[in-house]
JSON list of C-alpha atoms in Angstrom, two decimals:
[
{"chain": "A", "resi": 1374, "resn": "LYS", "atom": "CA", "xyz": [-93.08, 105.35, 157.20]},
{"chain": "A", "resi": 1375, "resn": "ASN", "atom": "CA", "xyz": [-94.46, 102.63, 159.48]},
{"chain": "A", "resi": 1376, "resn": "GLU", "atom": "CA", "xyz": [-92.24, 101.52, 162.34]},
{"chain": "A", "resi": 1377, "resn": "VAL", "atom": "CA", "xyz": [-92.86, 97.90, 161.31]},
{"chain": "A", "resi": 1378, "resn": "GLU", "atom": "CA", "xyz": [-92.87, 96.83, 157.67]},
{"chain": "A", "resi": 1379, "resn": "GLN", "atom": "CA", "xyz": [-93.77, 93.35, 156.50]},
{"chain": "A", "resi": 1380, "resn": "SER", "atom": "CA", "xyz": [-93.10, 91.87, 153.09]},
{"chain": "A", "resi": 1381, "resn": "PRO", "atom": "CA", "xyz": [-94.64, 90.62, 151.02]},
{"chain": "A", "resi": 1382, "resn": "GLN", "atom": "CA", "xyz": [-98.15, 91.90, 151.78]},
{"chain": "A", "resi": 1383, "resn": "ASN", "atom": "CA", "xyz": [-99.66, 88.97, 149.91]},
{"chain": "A", "resi": 1384, "resn": "LEU", "atom": "CA", "xyz": [-98.12, 85.62, 149.05]},
{"chain": "A", "resi": 1385, "resn": "THR", "atom": "CA", "xyz": [-99.60, 82.72, 147.11]},
{"chain": "A", "resi": 1386, "resn": "ALA", "atom": "CA", "xyz": [-97.71, 79.45, 146.85]},
{"chain": "A", "resi": 1387, "resn": "GLN", "atom": "CA", "xyz": [-98.23, 75.79, 146.06]},
{"chain": "A", "resi": 1388, "resn": "GLU", "atom": "CA", "xyz": [-98.43, 73.13, 148.71]},
{"chain": "A", "resi": 1389, "resn": "GLY", "atom": "CA", "xyz": [-94.99, 71.93, 149.71]},
{"chain": "A", "resi": 1390, "resn": "GLU", "atom": "CA", "xyz": [-93.15, 75.16, 148.95]},
{"chain": "A", "resi": 1391, "resn": "PHE", "atom": "CA", "xyz": [-90.76, 76.81, 151.41]},
{"chain": "A", "resi": 1392, "resn": "ILE", "atom": "CA", "xyz": [-92.24, 80.11, 152.59]},
{"chain": "A", "resi": 1393, "resn": "THR", "atom": "CA", "xyz": [-90.44, 83.19, 153.91]},
{"chain": "A", "resi": 1394, "resn": "ILE", "atom": "CA", "xyz": [-92.15, 86.23, 155.39]},
{"chain": "A", "resi": 1395, "resn": "ASN", "atom": "CA", "xyz": [-90.05, 89.23, 156.36]},
{"chain": "A", "resi": 1396, "resn": "CYS", "atom": "CA", "xyz": [-90.39, 91.86, 159.05]},
{"chain": "A", "resi": 1397, "resn": "SER", "atom": "CA", "xyz": [-88.25, 95.00, 159.25]},
{"chain": "A", "resi": 1398, "resn": "TYR", "atom": "CA", "xyz": [-88.50, 97.59, 161.99]},
{"chain": "A", "resi": 1399, "resn": "SER", "atom": "CA", "xyz": [-86.99, 101.01, 162.48]},
{"chain": "A", "resi": 1400, "resn": "VAL", "atom": "CA", "xyz": [-86.76, 101.31, 166.27]},
{"chain": "A", "resi": 1401, "resn": "GLY", "atom": "CA", "xyz": [-84.77, 99.59, 168.97]},
{"chain": "A", "resi": 1402, "resn": "ILE", "atom": "CA", "xyz": [-86.70, 96.71, 170.45]},
{"chain": "A", "resi": 1403, "resn": "SER", "atom": "CA", "xyz": [-86.46, 94.25, 173.30]},
{"chain": "A", "resi": 1404, "resn": "ALA", "atom": "CA", "xyz": [-88.77, 91.60, 171.84]},
{"chain": "A", "resi": 1405, "resn": "LEU", "atom": "CA", "xyz": [-90.55, 90.60, 168.64]},
{"chain": "A", "resi": 1406, "resn": "HIS", "atom": "CA", "xyz": [-93.68, 88.49, 168.26]},
{"chain": "A", "resi": 1407, "resn": "TRP", "atom": "CA", "xyz": [-94.96, 86.49, 165.32]},
{"chain": "A", "resi": 1408, "resn": "LEU", "atom": "CA", "xyz": [-98.72, 85.93, 165.33]},
{"chain": "A", "resi": 1409, "resn": "GLN", "atom": "CA", "xyz": [-101.09, 83.99, 163.09]},
{"chain": "A", "resi": 1410, "resn": "GLN", "atom": "CA", "xyz": [-104.60, 85.22, 162.33]},
{"chain": "A", "resi": 1411, "resn": "HIS", "atom": "CA", "xyz": [-106.89, 82.51, 161.04]},
{"chain": "A", "resi": 1412, "resn": "PRO", "atom": "CA", "xyz": [-109.43, 83.13, 158.26]},
{"chain": "A", "resi": 1413, "resn": "GLY", "atom": "CA", "xyz": [-112.11, 83.12, 160.94]},
{"chain": "A", "resi": 1414, "resn": "GLY", "atom": "CA", "xyz": [-110.37, 86.04, 162.68]},
{"chain": "A", "resi": 1415, "resn": "GLY", "atom": "CA", "xyz": [-108.84, 84.40, 165.74]},
{"chain": "A", "resi": 1416, "resn": "ILE", "atom": "CA", "xyz": [-105.23, 85.31, 166.59]},
{"chain": "A", "resi": 1417, "resn": "VAL", "atom": "CA", "xyz": [-102.68, 82.94, 168.08]},
{"chain": "A", "resi": 1418, "resn": "SER", "atom": "CA", "xyz": [-99.13, 83.56, 169.18]},
{"chain": "A", "resi": 1419, "resn": "LEU", "atom": "CA", "xyz": [-96.48, 81.62, 167.25]},
{"chain": "A", "resi": 1420, "resn": "PHE", "atom": "CA", "xyz": [-93.18, 82.93, 168.60]},
{"chain": "A", "resi": 1421, "resn": "MET", "atom": "CA", "xyz": [-91.64, 85.53, 170.86]},
{"chain": "A", "resi": 1422, "resn": "LEU", "atom": "CA", "xyz": [-88.00, 86.32, 170.05]},
{"chain": "A", "resi": 1423, "resn": "SER", "atom": "CA", "xyz": [-85.38, 88.54, 171.58]},
{"chain": "A", "resi": 1424, "resn": "SER", "atom": "CA", "xyz": [-82.41, 87.00, 169.77]},
{"chain": "A", "resi": 1425, "resn": "GLY", "atom": "CA", "xyz": [-81.37, 84.11, 167.54]},
{"chain": "A", "resi": 1426, "resn": "LYS", "atom": "CA", "xyz": [-83.76, 81.52, 166.22]},
{"chain": "A", "resi": 1427, "resn": "LYS", "atom": "CA", "xyz": [-86.72, 79.44, 167.37]},
{"chain": "A", "resi": 1428, "resn": "LYS", "atom": "CA", "xyz": [-88.34, 76.42, 165.78]},
{"chain": "A", "resi": 1429, "resn": "HIS", "atom": "CA", "xyz": [-91.74, 74.85, 166.35]},
{"chain": "A", "resi": 1430, "resn": "GLY", "atom": "CA", "xyz": [-92.72, 72.03, 164.04]},
{"chain": "A", "resi": 1431, "resn": "ARG", "atom": "CA", "xyz": [-92.53, 73.34, 160.46]},
{"chain": "A", "resi": 1432, "resn": "LEU", "atom": "CA", "xyz": [-92.21, 76.95, 161.57]},
{"chain": "A", "resi": 1433, "resn": "ILE", "atom": "CA", "xyz": [-88.88, 78.71, 162.10]},
{"chain": "A", "resi": 1434, "resn": "ALA", "atom": "CA", "xyz": [-88.42, 82.29, 163.26]},
{"chain": "A", "resi": 1435, "resn": "THR", "atom": "CA", "xyz": [-85.16, 84.21, 163.20]},
{"chain": "A", "resi": 1436, "resn": "ILE", "atom": "CA", "xyz": [-84.19, 87.68, 164.31]},
{"chain": "A", "resi": 1437, "resn": "ASN", "atom": "CA", "xyz": [-81.15, 89.88, 163.62]},
{"chain": "A", "resi": 1438, "resn": "ILE", "atom": "CA", "xyz": [-81.20, 92.67, 166.17]},
{"chain": "A", "resi": 1439, "resn": "GLN", "atom": "CA", "xyz": [-78.34, 94.60, 164.53]},
{"chain": "A", "resi": 1440, "resn": "GLU", "atom": "CA", "xyz": [-80.07, 94.61, 161.13]},
{"chain": "A", "resi": 1441, "resn": "LYS", "atom": "CA", "xyz": [-83.52, 95.20, 162.69]},
{"chain": "A", "resi": 1442, "resn": "HIS", "atom": "CA", "xyz": [-84.97, 92.31, 160.75]},
{"chain": "A", "resi": 1443, "resn": "SER", "atom": "CA", "xyz": [-86.86, 89.10, 161.45]},
{"chain": "A", "resi": 1444, "resn": "SER", "atom": "CA", "xyz": [-88.04, 86.30, 159.20]},
{"chain": "A", "resi": 1445, "resn": "LEU", "atom": "CA", "xyz": [-90.70, 83.63, 159.58]},
{"chain": "A", "resi": 1446, "resn": "HIS", "atom": "CA", "xyz": [-90.16, 80.47, 157.54]},
{"chain": "A", "resi": 1447, "resn": "ILE", "atom": "CA", "xyz": [-92.62, 77.68, 156.86]},
{"chain": "A", "resi": 1448, "resn": "THR", "atom": "CA", "xyz": [-91.24, 74.41, 155.53]},
{"chain": "A", "resi": 1449, "resn": "ALA", "atom": "CA", "xyz": [-93.35, 71.95, 153.52]},
{"chain": "A", "resi": 1450, "resn": "SER", "atom": "CA", "xyz": [-96.26, 74.41, 153.40]},
{"chain": "A", "resi": 1451, "resn": "HIS", "atom": "CA", "xyz": [-99.82, 73.09, 153.57]},
{"chain": "A", "resi": 1452, "resn": "PRO", "atom": "CA", "xyz": [-103.20, 74.65, 152.74]},
{"chain": "A", "resi": 1453, "resn": "ARG", "atom": "CA", "xyz": [-103.95, 74.80, 156.47]},
{"chain": "A", "resi": 1454, "resn": "ASP", "atom": "CA", "xyz": [-101.07, 77.30, 156.80]},
{"chain": "A", "resi": 1455, "resn": "SER", "atom": "CA", "xyz": [-103.21, 79.80, 154.86]},
{"chain": "A", "resi": 1456, "resn": "ALA", "atom": "CA", "xyz": [-103.65, 82.75, 157.21]},
{"chain": "A", "resi": 1457, "resn": "VAL", "atom": "CA", "xyz": [-102.46, 86.27, 157.89]},
{"chain": "A", "resi": 1458, "resn": "TYR", "atom": "CA", "xyz": [-99.08, 86.37, 159.64]},
{"chain": "A", "resi": 1459, "resn": "ILE", "atom": "CA", "xyz": [-98.42, 89.40, 161.81]},
{"chain": "A", "resi": 1460, "resn": "CYS", "atom": "CA", "xyz": [-95.15, 90.74, 163.19]},
{"chain": "A", "resi": 1461, "resn": "ALA", "atom": "CA", "xyz": [-95.22, 92.87, 166.35]},
{"chain": "A", "resi": 1462, "resn": "VAL", "atom": "CA", "xyz": [-92.32, 94.59, 168.12]},
{"chain": "A", "resi": 1463, "resn": "LYS", "atom": "CA", "xyz": [-91.84, 95.85, 171.66]},
{"chain": "A", "resi": 1464, "resn": "PRO", "atom": "CA", "xyz": [-89.96, 99.16, 171.40]},
{"chain": "A", "resi": 1465, "resn": "GLY", "atom": "CA", "xyz": [-90.25, 100.00, 175.06]},
{"chain": "A", "resi": 1466, "resn": "ALA", "atom": "CA", "xyz": [-92.58, 100.11, 178.02]},
{"chain": "A", "resi": 1467, "resn": "GLN", "atom": "CA", "xyz": [-95.27, 97.45, 177.74]},
{"chain": "A", "resi": 1468, "resn": "LYS", "atom": "CA", "xyz": [-96.58, 98.31, 174.29]},
{"chain": "A", "resi": 1469, "resn": "LEU", "atom": "CA", "xyz": [-96.51, 96.48, 170.99]},
{"chain": "A", "resi": 1470, "resn": "VAL", "atom": "CA", "xyz": [-96.36, 97.99, 167.51]},
{"chain": "A", "resi": 1471, "resn": "PHE", "atom": "CA", "xyz": [-97.77, 95.78, 164.78]},
{"chain": "A", "resi": 1472, "resn": "GLY", "atom": "CA", "xyz": [-97.05, 95.29, 161.11]},
{"chain": "A", "resi": 1473, "resn": "GLN", "atom": "CA", "xyz": [-99.93, 95.26, 158.64]},
{"chain": "A", "resi": 1474, "resn": "GLY", "atom": "CA", "xyz": [-99.68, 91.53, 158.17]},
{"chain": "A", "resi": 1475, "resn": "THR", "atom": "CA", "xyz": [-98.84, 89.17, 155.32]},
{"chain": "A", "resi": 1476, "resn": "ARG", "atom": "CA", "xyz": [-101.71, 87.25, 153.77]},
{"chain": "A", "resi": 1477, "resn": "LEU", "atom": "CA", "xyz": [-100.52, 83.76, 152.86]},
{"chain": "A", "resi": 1478, "resn": "THR", "atom": "CA", "xyz": [-102.49, 81.44, 150.59]},
{"chain": "A", "resi": 1479, "resn": "ILE", "atom": "CA", "xyz": [-101.29, 77.89, 150.01]},
{"chain": "A", "resi": 1480, "resn": "ASN", "atom": "CA", "xyz": [-102.96, 76.13, 147.10]},
{"chain": "A", "resi": 1481, "resn": "PRO", "atom": "CA", "xyz": [-103.24, 72.33, 147.03]},
{"chain": "B", "resi": 1368, "resn": "ASN", "atom": "CA", "xyz": [-109.33, 76.85, 181.11]},
{"chain": "B", "resi": 1369, "resn": "ALA", "atom": "CA", "xyz": [-111.39, 79.16, 178.94]},
{"chain": "B", "resi": 1370, "resn": "GLY", "atom": "CA", "xyz": [-108.40, 81.42, 178.16]},
{"chain": "B", "resi": 1371, "resn": "VAL", "atom": "CA", "xyz": [-109.44, 84.95, 177.14]},
{"chain": "B", "resi": 1372, "resn": "THR", "atom": "CA", "xyz": [-113.16, 85.50, 176.75]},
{"chain": "B", "resi": 1373, "resn": "GLN", "atom": "CA", "xyz": [-114.59, 88.55, 174.99]},
{"chain": "B", "resi": 1374, "resn": "THR", "atom": "CA", "xyz": [-118.23, 89.55, 174.86]},
{"chain": "B", "resi": 1375, "resn": "PRO", "atom": "CA", "xyz": [-120.19, 90.44, 172.86]},
{"chain": "B", "resi": 1376, "resn": "LYS", "atom": "CA", "xyz": [-118.90, 89.00, 169.56]},
{"chain": "B", "resi": 1377, "resn": "PHE", "atom": "CA", "xyz": [-121.04, 91.37, 167.51]},
{"chain": "B", "resi": 1378, "resn": "GLN", "atom": "CA", "xyz": [-122.65, 94.70, 168.38]},
{"chain": "B", "resi": 1379, "resn": "VAL", "atom": "CA", "xyz": [-124.40, 97.44, 166.43]},
{"chain": "B", "resi": 1380, "resn": "LEU", "atom": "CA", "xyz": [-124.66, 100.86, 168.04]},
{"chain": "B", "resi": 1381, "resn": "LYS", "atom": "CA", "xyz": [-126.07, 104.21, 167.06]},
{"chain": "B", "resi": 1382, "resn": "THR", "atom": "CA", "xyz": [-123.87, 107.29, 167.20]},
{"chain": "B", "resi": 1383, "resn": "GLY", "atom": "CA", "xyz": [-123.77, 108.64, 170.73]},
{"chain": "B", "resi": 1384, "resn": "GLN", "atom": "CA", "xyz": [-124.68, 105.41, 172.49]},
{"chain": "B", "resi": 1385, "resn": "SER", "atom": "CA", "xyz": [-122.40, 103.94, 175.11]},
{"chain": "B", "resi": 1386, "resn": "MET", "atom": "CA", "xyz": [-121.40, 100.35, 175.65]},
{"chain": "B", "resi": 1387, "resn": "THR", "atom": "CA", "xyz": [-118.84, 98.14, 177.35]},
{"chain": "B", "resi": 1388, "resn": "LEU", "atom": "CA", "xyz": [-116.81, 95.37, 175.73]},
{"chain": "B", "resi": 1389, "resn": "GLN", "atom": "CA", "xyz": [-116.04, 92.74, 178.30]},
{"chain": "B", "resi": 1390, "resn": "CYS", "atom": "CA", "xyz": [-112.75, 90.85, 178.55]},
{"chain": "B", "resi": 1391, "resn": "ALA", "atom": "CA", "xyz": [-112.00, 88.15, 181.10]},
{"chain": "B", "resi": 1392, "resn": "GLN", "atom": "CA", "xyz": [-109.10, 85.75, 181.47]},
{"chain": "B", "resi": 1393, "resn": "ASP", "atom": "CA", "xyz": [-108.74, 82.79, 183.81]},
{"chain": "B", "resi": 1394, "resn": "MET", "atom": "CA", "xyz": [-104.96, 82.35, 183.56]},
{"chain": "B", "resi": 1395, "resn": "ASN", "atom": "CA", "xyz": [-104.03, 84.81, 186.35]},
{"chain": "B", "resi": 1396, "resn": "HIS", "atom": "CA", "xyz": [-102.22, 87.00, 183.81]},
{"chain": "B", "resi": 1397, "resn": "GLU", "atom": "CA", "xyz": [-101.16, 90.41, 185.03]},
{"chain": "B", "resi": 1398, "resn": "TYR", "atom": "CA", "xyz": [-100.81, 91.98, 181.58]},
{"chain": "B", "resi": 1399, "resn": "MET", "atom": "CA", "xyz": [-104.00, 92.74, 179.65]},
{"chain": "B", "resi": 1400, "resn": "SER", "atom": "CA", "xyz": [-104.56, 94.94, 176.64]},
{"chain": "B", "resi": 1401, "resn": "TRP", "atom": "CA", "xyz": [-107.13, 96.11, 174.09]},
{"chain": "B", "resi": 1402, "resn": "TYR", "atom": "CA", "xyz": [-106.47, 96.53, 170.37]},
{"chain": "B", "resi": 1403, "resn": "ARG", "atom": "CA", "xyz": [-108.51, 97.58, 167.39]},
{"chain": "B", "resi": 1404, "resn": "GLN", "atom": "CA", "xyz": [-108.06, 96.17, 163.92]},
{"chain": "B", "resi": 1405, "resn": "ASP", "atom": "CA", "xyz": [-109.11, 98.16, 160.87]},
{"chain": "B", "resi": 1406, "resn": "PRO", "atom": "CA", "xyz": [-108.87, 97.16, 157.19]},
{"chain": "B", "resi": 1407, "resn": "GLY", "atom": "CA", "xyz": [-105.45, 97.90, 155.72]},
{"chain": "B", "resi": 1408, "resn": "MET", "atom": "CA", "xyz": [-103.97, 98.74, 159.10]},
{"chain": "B", "resi": 1409, "resn": "GLY", "atom": "CA", "xyz": [-102.18, 96.71, 161.71]},
{"chain": "B", "resi": 1410, "resn": "LEU", "atom": "CA", "xyz": [-103.53, 96.12, 165.16]},
{"chain": "B", "resi": 1411, "resn": "ARG", "atom": "CA", "xyz": [-103.35, 99.29, 167.24]},
{"chain": "B", "resi": 1412, "resn": "LEU", "atom": "CA", "xyz": [-103.09, 99.41, 171.01]},
{"chain": "B", "resi": 1413, "resn": "ILE", "atom": "CA", "xyz": [-105.92, 101.27, 172.76]},
{"chain": "B", "resi": 1414, "resn": "HIS", "atom": "CA", "xyz": [-105.19, 100.76, 176.47]},
{"chain": "B", "resi": 1415, "resn": "TYR", "atom": "CA", "xyz": [-103.24, 98.28, 178.53]},
{"chain": "B", "resi": 1416, "resn": "SER", "atom": "CA", "xyz": [-102.79, 97.21, 182.15]},
{"chain": "B", "resi": 1417, "resn": "VAL", "atom": "CA", "xyz": [-99.86, 95.62, 183.94]},
{"chain": "B", "resi": 1418, "resn": "GLY", "atom": "CA", "xyz": [-101.90, 94.61, 186.97]},
{"chain": "B", "resi": 1419, "resn": "ALA", "atom": "CA", "xyz": [-105.01, 95.29, 189.00]},
{"chain": "B", "resi": 1420, "resn": "GLY", "atom": "CA", "xyz": [-105.43, 99.01, 189.63]},
{"chain": "B", "resi": 1421, "resn": "ILE", "atom": "CA", "xyz": [-102.90, 100.00, 186.95]},
{"chain": "B", "resi": 1422, "resn": "THR", "atom": "CA", "xyz": [-103.85, 101.15, 183.44]},
{"chain": "B", "resi": 1423, "resn": "ASP", "atom": "CA", "xyz": [-102.12, 103.19, 180.76]},
{"chain": "B", "resi": 1424, "resn": "GLN", "atom": "CA", "xyz": [-102.86, 104.60, 177.35]},
{"chain": "B", "resi": 1425, "resn": "GLY", "atom": "CA", "xyz": [-101.79, 103.08, 174.09]},
{"chain": "B", "resi": 1426, "resn": "GLU", "atom": "CA", "xyz": [-101.60, 104.49, 170.59]},
{"chain": "B", "resi": 1427, "resn": "VAL", "atom": "CA", "xyz": [-105.31, 105.32, 170.07]},
{"chain": "B", "resi": 1428, "resn": "PRO", "atom": "CA", "xyz": [-106.95, 105.90, 173.50]},
{"chain": "B", "resi": 1429, "resn": "ASN", "atom": "CA", "xyz": [-109.35, 108.74, 172.63]},
{"chain": "B", "resi": 1430, "resn": "GLY", "atom": "CA", "xyz": [-112.99, 107.83, 173.06]},
{"chain": "B", "resi": 1431, "resn": "TYR", "atom": "CA", "xyz": [-112.25, 104.77, 175.20]},
{"chain": "B", "resi": 1432, "resn": "ASN", "atom": "CA", "xyz": [-112.03, 104.21, 178.95]},
{"chain": "B", "resi": 1433, "resn": "VAL", "atom": "CA", "xyz": [-110.72, 101.21, 180.86]},
{"chain": "B", "resi": 1434, "resn": "SER", "atom": "CA", "xyz": [-110.46, 100.07, 184.45]},
{"chain": "B", "resi": 1435, "resn": "ARG", "atom": "CA", "xyz": [-108.83, 97.06, 186.11]},
{"chain": "B", "resi": 1436, "resn": "SER", "atom": "CA", "xyz": [-110.43, 96.33, 189.47]},
{"chain": "B", "resi": 1437, "resn": "THR", "atom": "CA", "xyz": [-109.53, 92.63, 189.38]},
{"chain": "B", "resi": 1438, "resn": "THR", "atom": "CA", "xyz": [-106.77, 90.55, 187.78]},
{"chain": "B", "resi": 1439, "resn": "GLU", "atom": "CA", "xyz": [-109.35, 88.66, 185.71]},
{"chain": "B", "resi": 1440, "resn": "ASP", "atom": "CA", "xyz": [-111.35, 91.47, 184.09]},
{"chain": "B", "resi": 1441, "resn": "PHE", "atom": "CA", "xyz": [-110.42, 94.37, 181.81]},
{"chain": "B", "resi": 1442, "resn": "PRO", "atom": "CA", "xyz": [-113.53, 96.04, 180.33]},
{"chain": "B", "resi": 1443, "resn": "LEU", "atom": "CA", "xyz": [-113.33, 98.60, 177.53]},
{"chain": "B", "resi": 1444, "resn": "ARG", "atom": "CA", "xyz": [-115.93, 101.37, 177.63]},
{"chain": "B", "resi": 1445, "resn": "LEU", "atom": "CA", "xyz": [-117.08, 103.50, 174.73]},
{"chain": "B", "resi": 1446, "resn": "LEU", "atom": "CA", "xyz": [-118.64, 106.57, 176.30]},
{"chain": "B", "resi": 1447, "resn": "SER", "atom": "CA", "xyz": [-120.25, 108.10, 173.19]},
{"chain": "B", "resi": 1448, "resn": "ALA", "atom": "CA", "xyz": [-119.83, 105.89, 170.14]},
{"chain": "B", "resi": 1449, "resn": "ALA", "atom": "CA", "xyz": [-118.78, 107.43, 166.82]},
{"chain": "B", "resi": 1450, "resn": "PRO", "atom": "CA", "xyz": [-118.72, 105.86, 163.33]},
{"chain": "B", "resi": 1451, "resn": "SER", "atom": "CA", "xyz": [-114.90, 106.07, 163.46]},
{"chain": "B", "resi": 1452, "resn": "GLN", "atom": "CA", "xyz": [-115.03, 103.46, 166.22]},
{"chain": "B", "resi": 1453, "resn": "THR", "atom": "CA", "xyz": [-116.44, 100.87, 163.85]},
{"chain": "B", "resi": 1454, "resn": "SER", "atom": "CA", "xyz": [-113.80, 98.17, 164.04]},
{"chain": "B", "resi": 1455, "resn": "VAL", "atom": "CA", "xyz": [-112.90, 94.71, 165.28]},
{"chain": "B", "resi": 1456, "resn": "TYR", "atom": "CA", "xyz": [-111.65, 94.79, 168.87]},
{"chain": "B", "resi": 1457, "resn": "PHE", "atom": "CA", "xyz": [-109.30, 92.25, 170.42]},
{"chain": "B", "resi": 1458, "resn": "CYS", "atom": "CA", "xyz": [-108.38, 91.74, 174.03]},
{"chain": "B", "resi": 1459, "resn": "ALA", "atom": "CA", "xyz": [-105.10, 90.02, 174.85]},
{"chain": "B", "resi": 1460, "resn": "SER", "atom": "CA", "xyz": [-103.29, 88.92, 177.98]},
{"chain": "B", "resi": 1461, "resn": "ALA", "atom": "CA", "xyz": [-99.77, 87.77, 178.89]},
{"chain": "B", "resi": 1462, "resn": "ARG", "atom": "CA", "xyz": [-98.18, 86.24, 181.95]},
{"chain": "B", "resi": 1463, "resn": "GLY", "atom": "CA", "xyz": [-96.54, 88.67, 184.34]},
{"chain": "B", "resi": 1464, "resn": "GLY", "atom": "CA", "xyz": [-96.78, 92.41, 183.99]},
{"chain": "B", "resi": 1465, "resn": "THR", "atom": "CA", "xyz": [-94.95, 92.39, 180.70]},
{"chain": "B", "resi": 1466, "resn": "VAL", "atom": "CA", "xyz": [-95.70, 91.94, 177.03]},
{"chain": "B", "resi": 1467, "resn": "THR", "atom": "CA", "xyz": [-92.58, 89.86, 176.42]},
{"chain": "B", "resi": 1468, "resn": "GLY", "atom": "CA", "xyz": [-94.40, 86.66, 177.24]},
{"chain": "B", "resi": 1469, "resn": "GLU", "atom": "CA", "xyz": [-96.68, 84.62, 175.02]},
{"chain": "B", "resi": 1470, "resn": "LEU", "atom": "CA", "xyz": [-99.80, 86.57, 174.10]},
{"chain": "B", "resi": 1471, "resn": "PHE", "atom": "CA", "xyz": [-103.26, 85.06, 174.40]},
{"chain": "B", "resi": 1472, "resn": "PHE", "atom": "CA", "xyz": [-106.02, 86.72, 172.37]},
{"chain": "B", "resi": 1473, "resn": "GLY", "atom": "CA", "xyz": [-109.77, 86.70, 172.68]},
{"chain": "B", "resi": 1474, "resn": "GLU", "atom": "CA", "xyz": [-111.86, 85.84, 169.63]},
{"chain": "B", "resi": 1475, "resn": "GLY", "atom": "CA", "xyz": [-112.61, 89.45, 168.82]},
{"chain": "B", "resi": 1476, "resn": "SER", "atom": "CA", "xyz": [-115.66, 91.71, 169.00]},
{"chain": "B", "resi": 1477, "resn": "ARG", "atom": "CA", "xyz": [-117.00, 93.26, 165.79]},
{"chain": "B", "resi": 1478, "resn": "LEU", "atom": "CA", "xyz": [-118.52, 96.67, 166.49]},
{"chain": "B", "resi": 1479, "resn": "THR", "atom": "CA", "xyz": [-120.50, 98.71, 163.99]},
{"chain": "B", "resi": 1480, "resn": "VAL", "atom": "CA", "xyz": [-121.48, 102.29, 164.80]},
{"chain": "B", "resi": 1481, "resn": "LEU", "atom": "CA", "xyz": [-124.19, 103.75, 162.59]}
]
């Protein structure tokens, strides 16, 4: 079993829908990252969380340390949000363990 | 600022050849790392560094060497390329000697080993 599991693996939605991507992990962590990989392959950092909730524009990330679970929400989704969203956790030392990613497609 | 710069973007090697993937950052970040991305798998850590002169192994270090002689540069060396090393490679950096800060990724290097 992978240390980091993302669900769903693939998600297709219509423009304007509220999107939720989930990340569950099996180890104790000190930080969790959400990343976005564009169709062209580039990767950008969206959030780093150690507790609670963060918001940036239409993106919201939450984490529940006790339940070992994080969610990434996108409000009023747009075709430009189409990308692969990746969860990564820091279980210790200076290493990250990554989920396999969630491929999101937003249709106009 | 250029951010994190990786070269080359594409490379084709024959089995047994050696090469170096270059990674440079101009943000004075102490933390730098190399990952490989394979279809159906998440990014996997190859090697990382928390500062000049300090390197450590990640999840999949075999077949790769690194060094960190300056804060700016973190090259990844393939000593004798194998087809199993066909992958997309990403370099990333973060402020301070820790991976709890915002990560900055290079654009990736696609390597094919024949």
